[in-house]
Amino acid sequence: DVVMTQSPLSLPVTLGQPASISCRSSQSLVHSDGNTYLYWFQQRPGQSPRRLIYKVSNRESGVPDRFSGSGSGTDFTLNITRVEAEDIGVYYCMQGTHWPPATFGQGTKVEI
Amino acid sequence: EVQLLESGGGLVQPGGSLRLSCAASGLTFSSYAMSWARQAPGKGLEWVSSITGNGDRTYYADAVKGRFTISRDNSKNTLFLQMNSLRAEDTALYYCAKTTGLDYWGQGTLVTVSS
């Protein structure tokens, strides 16, 4: 199975400042169809996960443009340009290229 | 608006069984694969199982293979997870999610396996 490794696991942030989360996979996530099935999820305290980003860099409808995803191969990043209070929570990356199984990173807790 | 509502969780003894349901609305249910994922208390996310739109193919995590069965009733827009031979390590909040890319999630139903 593909192992997804996130860093850092805890990210203290300052409101209005940028934040960045890294996600690395144990093997390339480029699928034979040419797509890279790397996703980012946000889980606010007490809530269900919400998908923010699909296929590395595509924002879901309604996701603020301060969130962006980038990367290729085995290295991926979720960036927040200016952290807002509502961004506090745990962020997970997930790969769907070498499926099944889908595999998640350990999660990064973004906190003030 | 896509809505997924799970039910059927509860307290069960080790070795027991539970059947989870997920009622879907706001989508053409039969057009989409559906999945179950879980989150143990204070832990991260784990994919459990998926099923194709017409139900002809199913997929399982190794941790549940042979014990859990995913199914669906497209006439009732409902997804199921039959869980047998439950273990303490199956204790988690179980989420229903749309597609194998998990683009929409329900609120979850809590399963506690304990004597």
PDB file of C-alpha atoms in Angstrom:
ATOM      1  CA  ASP A   1       0.000   0.000   0.000  1.00  0.00           C
ATOM      2  CA  VAL A   2       1.081   3.578  -0.651  1.00  0.00           C
ATOM      3  CA  VAL A   3       2.198   5.343   2.512  1.00  0.00           C
ATOM      4  CA  MET A   4       1.305   9.027   2.791  1.00  0.00           C
ATOM      5  CA  THR A   5       3.474  11.114   5.114  1.00  0.00           C
ATOM      6  CA  GLN A   6       2.425  14.596   6.177  1.00  0.00           C
ATOM      7  CA  SER A   7       4.518  17.284   7.824  1.00  0.00           C
ATOM      8  CA  PRO A   8       4.305  18.957  10.141  1.00  0.00           C
ATOM      9  CA  LEU A   9       1.789  17.056  12.270  1.00  0.00           C
ATOM     10  CA  SER A  10       1.109  20.198  14.278  1.00  0.00           C
ATOM     11  CA  LEU A  11       1.147  23.667  12.741  1.00  0.00           C
ATOM     12  CA  PRO A  12       0.780  26.727  14.968  1.00  0.00           C
ATOM     13  CA  VAL A  13      -0.437  29.612  12.845  1.00  0.00           C
ATOM     14  CA  THR A  14      -0.992  33.343  13.128  1.00  0.00           C
ATOM     15  CA  LEU A  15      -4.221  34.737  11.732  1.00  0.00           C
ATOM     16  CA  GLY A  16      -3.563  36.599   8.502  1.00  0.00           C
ATOM     17  CA  GLN A  17      -0.268  34.809   7.893  1.00  0.00           C
ATOM     18  CA  PRO A  18       0.414  32.041   5.362  1.00  0.00           C
ATOM     19  CA  ALA A  19       0.558  28.341   6.196  1.00  0.00           C
ATOM     20  CA  SER A  20       1.841  25.322   4.311  1.00  0.00           C
ATOM     21  CA  ILE A  21       1.400  21.549   4.746  1.00  0.00           C
ATOM     22  CA  SER A  22       3.526  18.949   3.008  1.00  0.00           C
ATOM     23  CA  CYS A  23       2.394  15.500   1.904  1.00  0.00           C
ATOM     24  CA  ARG A  24       4.741  12.881   0.482  1.00  0.00           C
ATOM     25  CA  SER A  25       3.849   9.512  -0.990  1.00  0.00           C
ATOM     26  CA  SER A  26       5.946   6.356  -0.941  1.00  0.00           C
ATOM     27  CA  GLN A  27       5.569   6.039  -4.710  1.00  0.00           C
ATOM     28  CA  SER A  28       4.600   8.247  -7.604  1.00  0.00           C
ATOM     29  CA  LEU A  29       0.917   9.150  -7.726  1.00  0.00           C
ATOM     30  CA  VAL A  30       0.805   9.582 -11.494  1.00  0.00           C
ATOM     31  CA  HIS A  31      -1.868   7.186 -12.751  1.00  0.00           C
ATOM     32  CA  SER A  32      -1.599   5.310 -16.036  1.00  0.00           C
ATOM     33  CA  ASP A  33      -4.402   7.553 -17.326  1.00  0.00           C
ATOM     34  CA  GLY A  34      -2.156  10.589 -16.823  1.00  0.00           C
ATOM     35  CA  ASN A  35      -4.022  12.003 -13.836  1.00  0.00           C
ATOM     36  CA  THR A  36      -2.660  12.350 -10.313  1.00  0.00           C
ATOM     37  CA  TYR A  37      -5.304  11.388  -7.747  1.00  0.00           C
ATOM     38  CA  LEU A  38      -4.139  13.391  -4.761  1.00  0.00           C
ATOM     39  CA  TYR A  39      -6.792  14.984  -2.569  1.00  0.00           C
ATOM     40  CA  TRP A  40      -6.865  17.330   0.421  1.00  0.00           C
ATOM     41  CA  PHE A  41      -9.520  17.277   3.147  1.00  0.00           C
ATOM     42  CA  GLN A  42     -10.312  19.667   5.975  1.00  0.00           C
ATOM     43  CA  GLN A  43     -11.898  18.499   9.230  1.00  0.00           C
ATOM     44  CA  ARG A  44     -12.996  21.292  11.527  1.00  0.00           C
ATOM     45  CA  PRO A  45     -13.468  20.453  15.223  1.00  0.00           C
ATOM     46  CA  GLY A  46     -16.575  18.336  15.718  1.00  0.00           C
ATOM     47  CA  GLN A  47     -17.370  18.190  11.999  1.00  0.00           C
ATOM     48  CA  SER A  48     -17.165  15.660   9.191  1.00  0.00           C
ATOM     49  CA  PRO A  49     -14.311  15.882   6.715  1.00  0.00           C
ATOM     50  CA  ARG A  50     -14.786  18.129   3.713  1.00  0.00           C
ATOM     51  CA  ARG A  51     -12.893  17.739   0.457  1.00  0.00           C
ATOM     52  CA  LEU A  52     -11.046  20.928  -0.460  1.00  0.00           C
ATOM     53  CA  ILE A  53      -8.832  19.916  -3.375  1.00  0.00           C
ATOM     54  CA  TYR A  54      -8.955  17.133  -5.961  1.00  0.00           C
ATOM     55  CA  LYS A  55      -6.350  15.969  -8.457  1.00  0.00           C
ATOM     56  CA  VAL A  56      -3.582  17.981  -6.789  1.00  0.00           C
ATOM     57  CA  SER A  57      -4.720  21.512  -7.494  1.00  0.00           C
ATOM     58  CA  ASN A  58      -8.441  21.736  -8.287  1.00  0.00           C
ATOM     59  CA  ARG A  59     -10.523  23.529  -5.659  1.00  0.00           C
ATOM     60  CA  GLU A  60     -13.988  22.204  -4.850  1.00  0.00           C
ATOM     61  CA  SER A  61     -16.905  24.540  -5.397  1.00  0.00           C
ATOM     62  CA  GLY A  62     -17.218  26.973  -2.509  1.00  0.00           C
ATOM     63  CA  VAL A  63     -13.653  26.558  -1.276  1.00  0.00           C
ATOM     64  CA  PRO A  64     -12.032  29.967  -0.733  1.00  0.00           C
ATOM     65  CA  ASP A  65      -9.259  30.846  -3.144  1.00  0.00           C
ATOM     66  CA  ARG A  66      -6.831  31.325  -0.260  1.00  0.00           C
ATOM     67  CA  PHE A  67      -6.480  27.523  -0.408  1.00  0.00           C
ATOM     68  CA  SER A  68      -4.284  26.092  -3.144  1.00  0.00           C
ATOM     69  CA  GLY A  69      -2.733  22.741  -3.884  1.00  0.00           C
ATOM     70  CA  SER A  70       0.418  21.999  -5.815  1.00  0.00           C
ATOM     71  CA  GLY A  71       2.995  19.319  -6.437  1.00  0.00           C
ATOM     72  CA  SER A  72       3.725  16.346  -8.615  1.00  0.00           C
ATOM     73  CA  GLY A  73       5.012  12.795  -8.467  1.00  0.00           C
ATOM     74  CA  THR A  74       5.540  12.120  -4.777  1.00  0.00           C
ATOM     75  CA  ASP A  75       5.642  15.618  -3.256  1.00  0.00           C
ATOM     76  CA  PHE A  76       2.557  17.736  -2.673  1.00  0.00           C
ATOM     77  CA  THR A  77       1.682  20.876  -0.751  1.00  0.00           C
ATOM     78  CA  LEU A  78      -1.444  22.567   0.557  1.00  0.00           C
ATOM     79  CA  ASN A  79      -1.027  26.303   0.978  1.00  0.00           C
ATOM     80  CA  ILE A  80      -3.217  28.810   2.771  1.00  0.00           C
ATOM     81  CA  THR A  81      -2.307  32.372   1.774  1.00  0.00           C
ATOM     82  CA  ARG A  82      -3.807  34.091   4.823  1.00  0.00           C
ATOM     83  CA  VAL A  83      -5.104  31.917   7.635  1.00  0.00           C
ATOM     84  CA  GLU A  84      -8.541  32.770   8.980  1.00  0.00           C
ATOM     85  CA  ALA A  85     -10.107  31.558  12.228  1.00  0.00           C
ATOM     86  CA  GLU A  86     -12.435  29.199  10.346  1.00  0.00           C
ATOM     87  CA  ASP A  87      -9.399  27.358   8.921  1.00  0.00           C
ATOM     88  CA  ILE A  88      -8.551  25.825  12.284  1.00  0.00           C
ATOM     89  CA  GLY A  89      -8.788  22.040  12.229  1.00  0.00           C
ATOM     90  CA  VAL A  90      -7.040  18.945  10.901  1.00  0.00           C
ATOM     91  CA  TYR A  91      -5.996  18.588   7.266  1.00  0.00           C
ATOM     92  CA  TYR A  92      -5.484  15.254   5.536  1.00  0.00           C
ATOM     93  CA  CYS A  93      -4.048  14.299   2.180  1.00  0.00           C
ATOM     94  CA  MET A  94      -5.271  11.128   0.476  1.00  0.00           C
ATOM     95  CA  GLN A  95      -4.157   9.219  -2.591  1.00  0.00           C
ATOM     96  CA  GLY A  96      -6.544   7.447  -4.957  1.00  0.00           C
ATOM     97  CA  THR A  97      -4.093   6.497  -7.677  1.00  0.00           C
ATOM     98  CA  HIS A  98      -3.021   3.112  -6.329  1.00  0.00           C
ATOM     99  CA  TRP A  99      -6.534   2.109  -5.342  1.00  0.00           C
ATOM    100  CA  PRO A 100      -7.682   0.056  -3.578  1.00  0.00           C
ATOM    101  CA  PRO A 101      -6.915   0.977  -0.926  1.00  0.00           C
ATOM    102  CA  ALA A 102      -7.225   4.723  -0.694  1.00  0.00           C
ATOM    103  CA  THR A 103      -4.661   5.844   1.884  1.00  0.00           C
ATOM    104  CA  PHE A 104      -4.559   8.955   4.035  1.00  0.00           C
ATOM    105  CA  GLY A 105      -1.782  10.915   5.627  1.00  0.00           C
ATOM    106  CA  GLN A 106      -1.681  11.094   9.430  1.00  0.00           C
ATOM    107  CA  GLY A 107      -3.281  14.531   9.497  1.00  0.00           C
ATOM    108  CA  THR A 108      -1.900  17.989  10.289  1.00  0.00           C
ATOM    109  CA  LYS A 109      -3.498  19.917  13.118  1.00  0.00           C
ATOM    110  CA  VAL A 110      -3.643  23.632  12.340  1.00  0.00           C
ATOM    111  CA  GLU A 111      -4.062  25.634  15.510  1.00  0.00           C
ATOM    112  CA  ILE A 112      -3.613  29.151  16.816  1.00  0.00           C
TER     113      ILE A 112
ATOM    114  CA  GLU B   1     -27.534  19.594  -2.489  1.00  0.00           C
ATOM    115  CA  VAL B   2     -26.046  16.190  -1.753  1.00  0.00           C
ATOM    116  CA  GLN B   3     -27.060  14.829   1.646  1.00  0.00           C
ATOM    117  CA  LEU B   4     -25.864  11.589   3.219  1.00  0.00           C
ATOM    118  CA  LEU B   5     -27.410  10.400   6.473  1.00  0.00           C
ATOM    119  CA  GLU B   6     -25.918   7.431   8.283  1.00  0.00           C
ATOM    120  CA  SER B   7     -27.703   5.318  10.884  1.00  0.00           C
ATOM    121  CA  GLY B   8     -27.404   1.980  12.629  1.00  0.00           C
ATOM    122  CA  GLY B   9     -24.453   2.548  14.912  1.00  0.00           C
ATOM    123  CA  GLY B  10     -24.418   1.552  18.560  1.00  0.00           C
ATOM    124  CA  LEU B  11     -22.778  -0.506  21.262  1.00  0.00           C
ATOM    125  CA  VAL B  12     -22.042  -4.133  20.411  1.00  0.00           C
ATOM    126  CA  GLN B  13     -20.053  -6.867  22.105  1.00  0.00           C
ATOM    127  CA  PRO B  14     -16.894  -8.289  20.513  1.00  0.00           C
ATOM    128  CA  GLY B  15     -17.876 -10.909  17.966  1.00  0.00           C
ATOM    129  CA  GLY B  16     -21.235  -9.264  17.362  1.00  0.00           C
ATOM    130  CA  SER B  17     -22.791  -7.737  14.256  1.00  0.00           C
ATOM    131  CA  LEU B  18     -24.228  -4.409  13.136  1.00  0.00           C
ATOM    132  CA  ARG B  19     -25.706  -3.144   9.897  1.00  0.00           C
ATOM    133  CA  LEU B  20     -25.111   0.472   8.988  1.00  0.00           C
ATOM    134  CA  SER B  21     -27.279   2.383   6.523  1.00  0.00           C
ATOM    135  CA  CYS B  22     -26.693   5.576   4.581  1.00  0.00           C
ATOM    136  CA  ALA B  23     -29.675   7.363   3.028  1.00  0.00           C
ATOM    137  CA  ALA B  24     -28.647   9.543   0.094  1.00  0.00           C
ATOM    138  CA  SER B  25     -30.500  12.474  -1.471  1.00  0.00           C
ATOM    139  CA  GLY B  26     -29.728  15.267  -3.905  1.00  0.00           C
ATOM    140  CA  LEU B  27     -27.924  13.036  -6.394  1.00  0.00           C
ATOM    141  CA  THR B  28     -28.637  10.376  -9.006  1.00  0.00           C
ATOM    142  CA  PHE B  29     -27.587   7.677  -6.588  1.00  0.00           C
ATOM    143  CA  SER B  30     -27.133   4.815  -9.044  1.00  0.00           C
ATOM    144  CA  SER B  31     -24.691   6.884 -11.104  1.00  0.00           C
ATOM    145  CA  TYR B  32     -22.036   6.995  -8.410  1.00  0.00           C
ATOM    146  CA  ALA B  33     -19.754   4.651  -6.598  1.00  0.00           C
ATOM    147  CA  MET B  34     -20.133   4.979  -2.854  1.00  0.00           C
ATOM    148  CA  SER B  35     -17.754   4.393   0.017  1.00  0.00           C
ATOM    149  CA  TRP B  36     -17.447   3.921   3.750  1.00  0.00           C
ATOM    150  CA  ALA B  37     -14.624   5.433   5.779  1.00  0.00           C
ATOM    151  CA  ARG B  38     -14.028   5.461   9.514  1.00  0.00           C
ATOM    152  CA  GLN B  39     -12.273   7.416  12.221  1.00  0.00           C
ATOM    153  CA  ALA B  40     -11.324   5.835  15.538  1.00  0.00           C
ATOM    154  CA  PRO B  41     -11.650   8.149  18.554  1.00  0.00           C
ATOM    155  CA  GLY B  42      -8.934  10.794  18.421  1.00  0.00           C
ATOM    156  CA  LYS B  43      -7.344   9.183  15.349  1.00  0.00           C
ATOM    157  CA  GLY B  44      -7.083   9.796  11.623  1.00  0.00           C
ATOM    158  CA  LEU B  45      -9.188   8.781   8.649  1.00  0.00           C
ATOM    159  CA  GLU B  46      -9.273   5.266   7.205  1.00  0.00           C
ATOM    160  CA  TRP B  47     -10.932   4.038   4.020  1.00  0.00           C
ATOM    161  CA  VAL B  48     -13.040   0.936   4.663  1.00  0.00           C
ATOM    162  CA  SER B  49     -14.918  -0.115   1.544  1.00  0.00           C
ATOM    163  CA  SER B  50     -16.361   1.010  -1.797  1.00  0.00           C
ATOM    164  CA  ILE B  51     -18.982  -0.235  -4.245  1.00  0.00           C
ATOM    165  CA  THR B  52     -19.631   0.607  -7.872  1.00  0.00           C
ATOM    166  CA  GLY B  53     -22.786   2.429  -8.978  1.00  0.00           C
ATOM    167  CA  ASN B  54     -24.626  -0.698 -10.052  1.00  0.00           C
ATOM    168  CA  GLY B  55     -23.226  -2.767  -7.195  1.00  0.00           C
ATOM    169  CA  ASP B  56     -21.388  -5.271  -9.357  1.00  0.00           C
ATOM    170  CA  ARG B  57     -17.988  -4.718  -7.801  1.00  0.00           C
ATOM    171  CA  THR B  58     -16.953  -4.235  -4.206  1.00  0.00           C
ATOM    172  CA  TYR B  59     -13.646  -3.357  -2.570  1.00  0.00           C
ATOM    173  CA  TYR B  60     -12.419  -3.671   1.008  1.00  0.00           C
ATOM    174  CA  ALA B  61      -9.557  -2.643   3.230  1.00  0.00           C
ATOM    175  CA  ASP B  62      -7.520  -5.624   4.408  1.00  0.00           C
ATOM    176  CA  ALA B  63      -8.525  -4.854   8.006  1.00  0.00           C
ATOM    177  CA  VAL B  64     -12.187  -5.648   7.286  1.00  0.00           C
ATOM    178  CA  LYS B  65     -12.025  -8.100   4.385  1.00  0.00           C
ATOM    179  CA  GLY B  66     -14.042 -11.224   5.092  1.00  0.00           C
ATOM    180  CA  ARG B  67     -15.932  -9.597   7.972  1.00  0.00           C
ATOM    181  CA  PHE B  68     -17.663  -6.572   6.392  1.00  0.00           C
ATOM    182  CA  THR B  69     -19.964  -6.524   3.369  1.00  0.00           C
ATOM    183  CA  ILE B  70     -20.904  -3.396   1.446  1.00  0.00           C
ATOM    184  CA  SER B  71     -24.107  -3.310  -0.583  1.00  0.00           C
ATOM    185  CA  ARG B  72     -26.641  -0.862  -1.965  1.00  0.00           C
ATOM    186  CA  ASP B  73     -30.302  -0.582  -2.897  1.00  0.00           C
ATOM    187  CA  ASN B  74     -30.533   1.876  -5.772  1.00  0.00           C
ATOM    188  CA  SER B  75     -34.345   1.792  -5.687  1.00  0.00           C
ATOM    189  CA  LYS B  76     -34.170   3.256  -2.180  1.00  0.00           C
ATOM    190  CA  ASN B  77     -31.045   5.417  -2.598  1.00  0.00           C
ATOM    191  CA  THR B  78     -29.463   3.604   0.321  1.00  0.00           C
ATOM    192  CA  LEU B  79     -25.979   2.260   1.015  1.00  0.00           C
ATOM    193  CA  PHE B  80     -25.300  -0.450   3.588  1.00  0.00           C
ATOM    194  CA  LEU B  81     -22.397  -1.871   5.542  1.00  0.00           C
ATOM    195  CA  GLN B  82     -22.927  -5.245   7.194  1.00  0.00           C
ATOM    196  CA  MET B  83     -20.313  -5.683   9.911  1.00  0.00           C
ATOM    197  CA  ASN B  84     -19.760  -9.127  11.406  1.00  0.00           C
ATOM    198  CA  SER B  85     -17.215 -10.541  13.859  1.00  0.00           C
ATOM    199  CA  LEU B  86     -16.665  -7.089  15.272  1.00  0.00           C
ATOM    200  CA  ARG B  87     -13.513  -6.339  17.239  1.00  0.00           C
ATOM    201  CA  ALA B  88     -12.548  -3.636  19.690  1.00  0.00           C
ATOM    202  CA  GLU B  89     -10.366  -2.062  16.997  1.00  0.00           C
ATOM    203  CA  ASP B  90     -13.464  -1.520  14.822  1.00  0.00           C
ATOM    204  CA  THR B  91     -14.668   1.098  17.310  1.00  0.00           C
ATOM    205  CA  ALA B  92     -14.982   4.292  15.263  1.00  0.00           C
ATOM    206  CA  LEU B  93     -17.200   6.912  13.724  1.00  0.00           C
ATOM    207  CA  TYR B  94     -18.287   5.441  10.393  1.00  0.00           C
ATOM    208  CA  TYR B  95     -18.867   7.826   7.514  1.00  0.00           C
ATOM    209  CA  CYS B  96     -20.669   7.284   4.262  1.00  0.00           C
ATOM    210  CA  ALA B  97     -19.082   9.157   1.349  1.00  0.00           C
ATOM    211  CA  LYS B  98     -19.862   9.746  -2.306  1.00  0.00           C
ATOM    212  CA  THR B  99     -17.536   8.209  -4.896  1.00  0.00           C
ATOM    213  CA  THR B 100     -14.128   6.638  -4.339  1.00  0.00           C
ATOM    214  CA  GLY B 101     -12.702  10.151  -4.150  1.00  0.00           C
ATOM    215  CA  LEU B 102     -14.899  10.875  -1.112  1.00  0.00           C
ATOM    216  CA  ASP B 103     -16.206  14.190  -2.403  1.00  0.00           C
ATOM    217  CA  TYR B 104     -19.150  14.401  -0.011  1.00  0.00           C
ATOM    218  CA  TRP B 105     -19.375  12.977   3.521  1.00  0.00           C
ATOM    219  CA  GLY B 106     -22.220  12.280   5.895  1.00  0.00           C
ATOM    220  CA  GLN B 107     -22.222  13.159   9.590  1.00  0.00           C
ATOM    221  CA  GLY B 108     -21.218   9.680  10.662  1.00  0.00           C
ATOM    222  CA  THR B 109     -22.609   7.017  12.971  1.00  0.00           C
ATOM    223  CA  LEU B 110     -20.687   5.800  16.018  1.00  0.00           C
ATOM    224  CA  VAL B 111     -19.891   2.116  16.445  1.00  0.00           C
ATOM    225  CA  THR B 112     -18.547   1.010  19.826  1.00  0.00           C
ATOM    226  CA  VAL B 113     -17.316  -2.554  20.256  1.00  0.00           C
ATOM    227  CA  SER B 114     -16.936  -3.354  23.915  1.00  0.00           C
ATOM    228  CA  SER B 115     -17.959  -5.931  26.496  1.00  0.00           C
TER     229      SER B 115
END
